[in-house]
Amino acid sequence: MSSTSTVPSRVNGQAGPQNPALVVRGSDNLGELKVKKICCIGAGYVGGPTCAVIANKNPSIAVTVVDLNANRIAAWQSDNLPIYEPNLFETVTVPRDGIKGSREPNLFFTTDVDKAIADADIIFLSVNTPTKVAGQGAGLALDIGYLEAATRTIARCATSDKIIVEKSTVPCRTAESLRDILAANGKPGVRFDVLSNPEFLAEGTTISDLLYPDRILIGSLMDVHGQRAAAALASVYAAWVPRARIITMNLWSSELSKISANALLAQRISSINALSAVCEATGANVSEIAYAVGLDKRIGPHMLKSSVGFGGSCFKKDVLGLVYLSESLHLPEVAAYWKAVVDINEWQKDRFTRRVISSLYNTLMNKRIAVFGFAYKKNTGDTRESAAISVVNHLVAERAKSFVARRMRADCQINHAESNPANANHVHRQKPARSAKTKKNMHVAKTSRNPTLKHNLPSAVMVAAT
Ligand SMILES: NC(=O)c1ccc[n+]([C@@H]2O[C@H](COP(=O)([O-])OP(=O)(O)OC[C@H]3O[C@@H](n4cnc5c(N)ncnc54)[C@H](O)[C@@H]3O)[C@@H](O)[C@H]2O)c1
Ligand SMILES: O=c1ccn([C@@H]2O[C@H](COP(=O)(O)OP(=O)(O)O[C@H]3O[C@H](CO)[C@@H](O)[C@H](O)[C@H]3O)[C@@H](O)[C@H]2O)c(=O)[nH]1
């Protein structure tokens, strides 16, 4: 990273293959930071796609994604990428492989963590922050152990100034801990500026979410160094994101905004799922309720699809992280409020299974049950916290013979159809070929005959029994 005051600001510029590295003006006479090299620690669902888009849109910046997991890195280097996302392949291969005669490669995947750190101007931390499984806060708190380990590696390897970017979802005030670790372990004379830049992408729509984000949040200290670092990071996004959507704020607001967004989104799903139970008891239709209330512009139509319960690696862990934070701040009423969002979600999953059991004459013993779609939502292969796992566990506990349709392609076709209740019959036609006898005996949890079950179907789970 070099400082200069001679090159004009290009905050709104569109980078093309011929464009020089982005340069932004700093907030005072410290000069501007010219970003030439980015390193991202963590080649997962966030790190890989995010860096592919950054590299795509900034051909003059070298972007290196590192991970300790050699298999994952090898997969990113191959034609069999480690994750499935619509349009991911093209987004990765253009900057990774280059285009003969018009574009040099500028996206690299490696396990050489130390070198990538030493070379970089900006380092993204995109490592996992799961729920703690042991010790204080187990079952609630976010575990920042991986983040701390990566930060210690940065402190060990950095021989020049670095901007450290929290891309992972973190508890509020994590940046303070990272600063302490860097200050205590970094080499003398090396400066570290820590920014918060949470990611809001949803799996299944990762690439379009990255290309057209609702907002980019950058949290920094409000001193001149913090603002200068924020300006440098903003310049990377400004290659494709309108300036008005790049928002800067204080570090703690930025960190807490991410957890807050997930808590509010999860709360909407638990709210509509709680209403679905009232609908079933009264004969109202929860899809019609969601449509009617969603027309109110103060409410809006999104995240109101009743389901078997939200899954995925984020909602549950982040809401529980907020519960833990509230408890730590001696706010038990606030903690109980957010805990209820997760409790309703667990209850909804149980309720779904109970309805399957009652639909099958209250016994599943030796019944053959197929679950189509095991991912937690459509257009992803990710099964983390999938509601299907809870459903299958319940079915197996009832001594049913459950099995899962495993093929990704088949699942995707089925899930596309399921996302539109009008296509429920189409779902049946997508089933694998079966004999006339089996076909005759097969019923799909009576979904087409039981309007309540049909409306409460999850987007990624379909249960069938013979
Ligand atoms: N998955 C999502 O849709 C999503 C969206 C927004 C935010 N987030 C947040 O982003 C973060 C990452 O999520 P993810 O789904 O990409 O996780 P992931 O598990 O898919 O990827 C994390 C990667 O980090 C690697 N890693 C861990 N410690 C490392 C170290 N010290 N050095 C090098 N590599 C290391 C792991 O090997 C793994 O490959 C989490 O905090 C998550 O909450 C996730
Ligand atoms: O109306 C809805 C919408 C979603 N879901 C379920 O909720 C879960 C999560 O869905 P979604 O939010 O689309 O996917 P995620 O990939 O988990 O994304 C969430 O979690 C990410 C990680 O923090 C955030 O970046 C995203 O903004 C946030 O939407 C899935 O099981 C969905 O089936 C519903 O039941 N009803």
PDB file of C-alpha atoms and ligand atoms in Angstrom, residues 46 85 169 199-206 209 215 258 261-262 265-266 268-269 272-273 301-315 317-318 345 375-378 380 382 385-387 458-460, ligand 2:
ATOM      1  CA  VAL A  46     -18.389 -15.608   2.199  1.00  0.00           C
ATOM      2  CA  GLU A  85     -24.206 -20.881  -6.138  1.00  0.00           C
ATOM      3  CA  THR A 169     -20.176 -11.694  11.814  1.00  0.00           C
ATOM      4  CA  GLU A 199     -21.527  -9.155   4.879  1.00  0.00           C
ATOM      5  CA  PHE A 200     -25.271  -9.335   4.176  1.00  0.00           C
ATOM      6  CA  LEU A 201     -25.364 -11.847   1.315  1.00  0.00           C
ATOM      7  CA  ALA A 202     -27.843 -14.713   1.485  1.00  0.00           C
ATOM      8  CA  GLU A 203     -26.881 -18.108   0.078  1.00  0.00           C
ATOM      9  CA  GLY A 204     -28.654 -19.031  -3.123  1.00  0.00           C
ATOM     10  CA  THR A 205     -28.518 -15.376  -4.231  1.00  0.00           C
ATOM     11  CA  THR A 206     -24.904 -14.719  -3.237  1.00  0.00           C
ATOM     12  CA  ASP A 209     -26.472  -9.837  -3.513  1.00  0.00           C
ATOM     13  CA  ARG A 215     -25.770  -1.159   1.367  1.00  0.00           C
ATOM     14  CA  LYS A 258     -25.178  -7.043  11.281  1.00  0.00           C
ATOM     15  CA  ALA A 261     -30.384  -7.231  10.797  1.00  0.00           C
ATOM     16  CA  ASN A 262     -30.337 -11.005  11.240  1.00  0.00           C
ATOM     17  CA  LEU A 265     -35.189 -10.957   9.736  1.00  0.00           C
ATOM     18  CA  ALA A 266     -35.411 -14.090  11.889  1.00  0.00           C
ATOM     19  CA  ARG A 268     -40.269 -11.846  11.038  1.00  0.00           C
ATOM     20  CA  ILE A 269     -40.092 -15.530  10.130  1.00  0.00           C
ATOM     21  CA  ILE A 272     -45.338 -15.481  10.558  1.00  0.00           C
ATOM     22  CA  ASN A 273     -44.710 -19.052  11.717  1.00  0.00           C
ATOM     23  CA  PRO A 301     -43.641  -8.396   1.695  1.00  0.00           C
ATOM     24  CA  HIS A 302     -40.217  -9.917   2.387  1.00  0.00           C
ATOM     25  CA  MET A 303     -39.278 -12.683   4.860  1.00  0.00           C
ATOM     26  CA  LEU A 304     -42.920 -13.485   5.564  1.00  0.00           C
ATOM     27  CA  LYS A 305     -43.048 -16.927   4.033  1.00  0.00           C
ATOM     28  CA  SER A 306     -44.272 -19.411   6.587  1.00  0.00           C
ATOM     29  CA  SER A 307     -42.061 -22.469   6.715  1.00  0.00           C
ATOM     30  CA  VAL A 308     -40.943 -25.430   8.741  1.00  0.00           C
ATOM     31  CA  GLY A 309     -38.604 -22.980  10.468  1.00  0.00           C
ATOM     32  CA  PHE A 310     -35.568 -21.034   9.407  1.00  0.00           C
ATOM     33  CA  GLY A 311     -32.285 -22.885   8.940  1.00  0.00           C
ATOM     34  CA  GLY A 312     -28.806 -21.951   7.795  1.00  0.00           C
ATOM     35  CA  SER A 313     -25.591 -21.174   9.590  1.00  0.00           C
ATOM     36  CA  CYS A 314     -26.484 -17.591  10.514  1.00  0.00           C
ATOM     37  CA  PHE A 315     -29.921 -16.802  11.924  1.00  0.00           C
ATOM     38  CA  LYS A 317     -26.319 -18.427  15.924  1.00  0.00           C
ATOM     39  CA  ASP A 318     -26.579 -14.670  15.473  1.00  0.00           C
ATOM     40  CA  ASN A 345     -38.415 -21.723  15.446  1.00  0.00           C
ATOM     41  CA  ALA A 375     -30.264 -28.070   1.988  1.00  0.00           C
ATOM     42  CA  TYR A 376     -31.605 -25.341   4.274  1.00  0.00           C
ATOM     43  CA  LYS A 377     -33.013 -23.395   1.323  1.00  0.00           C
ATOM     44  CA  LYS A 378     -33.151 -23.547  -2.437  1.00  0.00           C
ATOM     45  CA  THR A 380     -27.551 -23.939  -2.251  1.00  0.00           C
ATOM     46  CA  ASP A 382     -25.407 -25.988   2.287  1.00  0.00           C
ATOM     47  CA  GLU A 385     -28.831 -26.092  10.523  1.00  0.00           C
ATOM     48  CA  SER A 386     -31.192 -27.316   7.817  1.00  0.00           C
ATOM     49  CA  ALA A 387     -34.712 -27.802   9.143  1.00  0.00           C
ATOM     50  CA  PRO A 458     -40.668 -25.210   3.912  1.00  0.00           C
ATOM     51  CA  SER A 459     -38.866 -23.976   0.851  1.00  0.00           C
ATOM     52  CA  ALA A 460     -36.403 -26.857   0.938  1.00  0.00           C
TER      53      ALA A 460
HETATM   54  O1  LIG B   2     -39.807 -15.778   4.274  1.00  0.00           O
HETATM   55  C1  LIG B   2     -38.911 -16.582   4.579  1.00  0.00           C
HETATM   56  C2  LIG B   2     -37.556 -16.401   4.231  1.00  0.00           C
HETATM   57  C3  LIG B   2     -36.627 -17.352   4.630  1.00  0.00           C
HETATM   58  N1  LIG B   2     -37.014 -18.433   5.334  1.00  0.00           N
HETATM   59  C4  LIG B   2     -36.008 -19.411   5.778  1.00  0.00           C
HETATM   60  O2  LIG B   2     -35.023 -18.720   6.531  1.00  0.00           O
HETATM   61  C5  LIG B   2     -33.753 -19.334   6.363  1.00  0.00           C
HETATM   62  C6  LIG B   2     -32.706 -18.310   5.961  1.00  0.00           C
HETATM   63  O3  LIG B   2     -33.016 -17.804   4.691  1.00  0.00           O
HETATM   64  P1  LIG B   2     -32.233 -16.576   4.049  1.00  0.00           P
HETATM   65  O4  LIG B   2     -32.274 -15.431   4.968  1.00  0.00           O
HETATM   66  O5  LIG B   2     -32.789 -16.366   2.707  1.00  0.00           O
HETATM   67  O6  LIG B   2     -30.767 -17.197   3.855  1.00  0.00           O
HETATM   68  P2  LIG B   2     -29.374 -17.036   4.626  1.00  0.00           P
HETATM   69  O7  LIG B   2     -28.350 -17.477   3.658  1.00  0.00           O
HETATM   70  O8  LIG B   2     -29.428 -17.723   5.934  1.00  0.00           O
HETATM   71  O9  LIG B   2     -29.172 -15.452   4.833  1.00  0.00           O
HETATM   72  C7  LIG B   2     -29.362 -14.812   6.090  1.00  0.00           C
HETATM   73  O10 LIG B   2     -28.194 -14.926   6.882  1.00  0.00           O
HETATM   74  C8  LIG B   2     -27.003 -14.374   6.255  1.00  0.00           C
HETATM   75  C9  LIG B   2     -25.826 -14.678   7.158  1.00  0.00           C
HETATM   76  O11 LIG B   2     -25.678 -13.746   8.183  1.00  0.00           O
HETATM   77  C10 LIG B   2     -27.228 -12.884   6.032  1.00  0.00           C
HETATM   78  O12 LIG B   2     -26.075 -12.317   5.421  1.00  0.00           O
HETATM   79  C11 LIG B   2     -28.456 -12.686   5.131  1.00  0.00           C
HETATM   80  O13 LIG B   2     -28.702 -11.280   4.961  1.00  0.00           O
HETATM   81  C12 LIG B   2     -29.656 -13.345   5.792  1.00  0.00           C
HETATM   82  O14 LIG B   2     -30.805 -13.252   4.934  1.00  0.00           O
HETATM   83  C13 LIG B   2     -33.945 -20.452   5.323  1.00  0.00           C
HETATM   84  O15 LIG B   2     -34.100 -21.675   5.988  1.00  0.00           O
HETATM   85  C14 LIG B   2     -35.238 -20.064   4.625  1.00  0.00           C
HETATM   86  O16 LIG B   2     -35.939 -21.183   4.120  1.00  0.00           O
HETATM   87  C15 LIG B   2     -38.338 -18.618   5.688  1.00  0.00           C
HETATM   88  O17 LIG B   2     -38.689 -19.581   6.348  1.00  0.00           O
HETATM   89  N2  LIG B   2     -39.261 -17.690   5.299  1.00  0.00           N
END
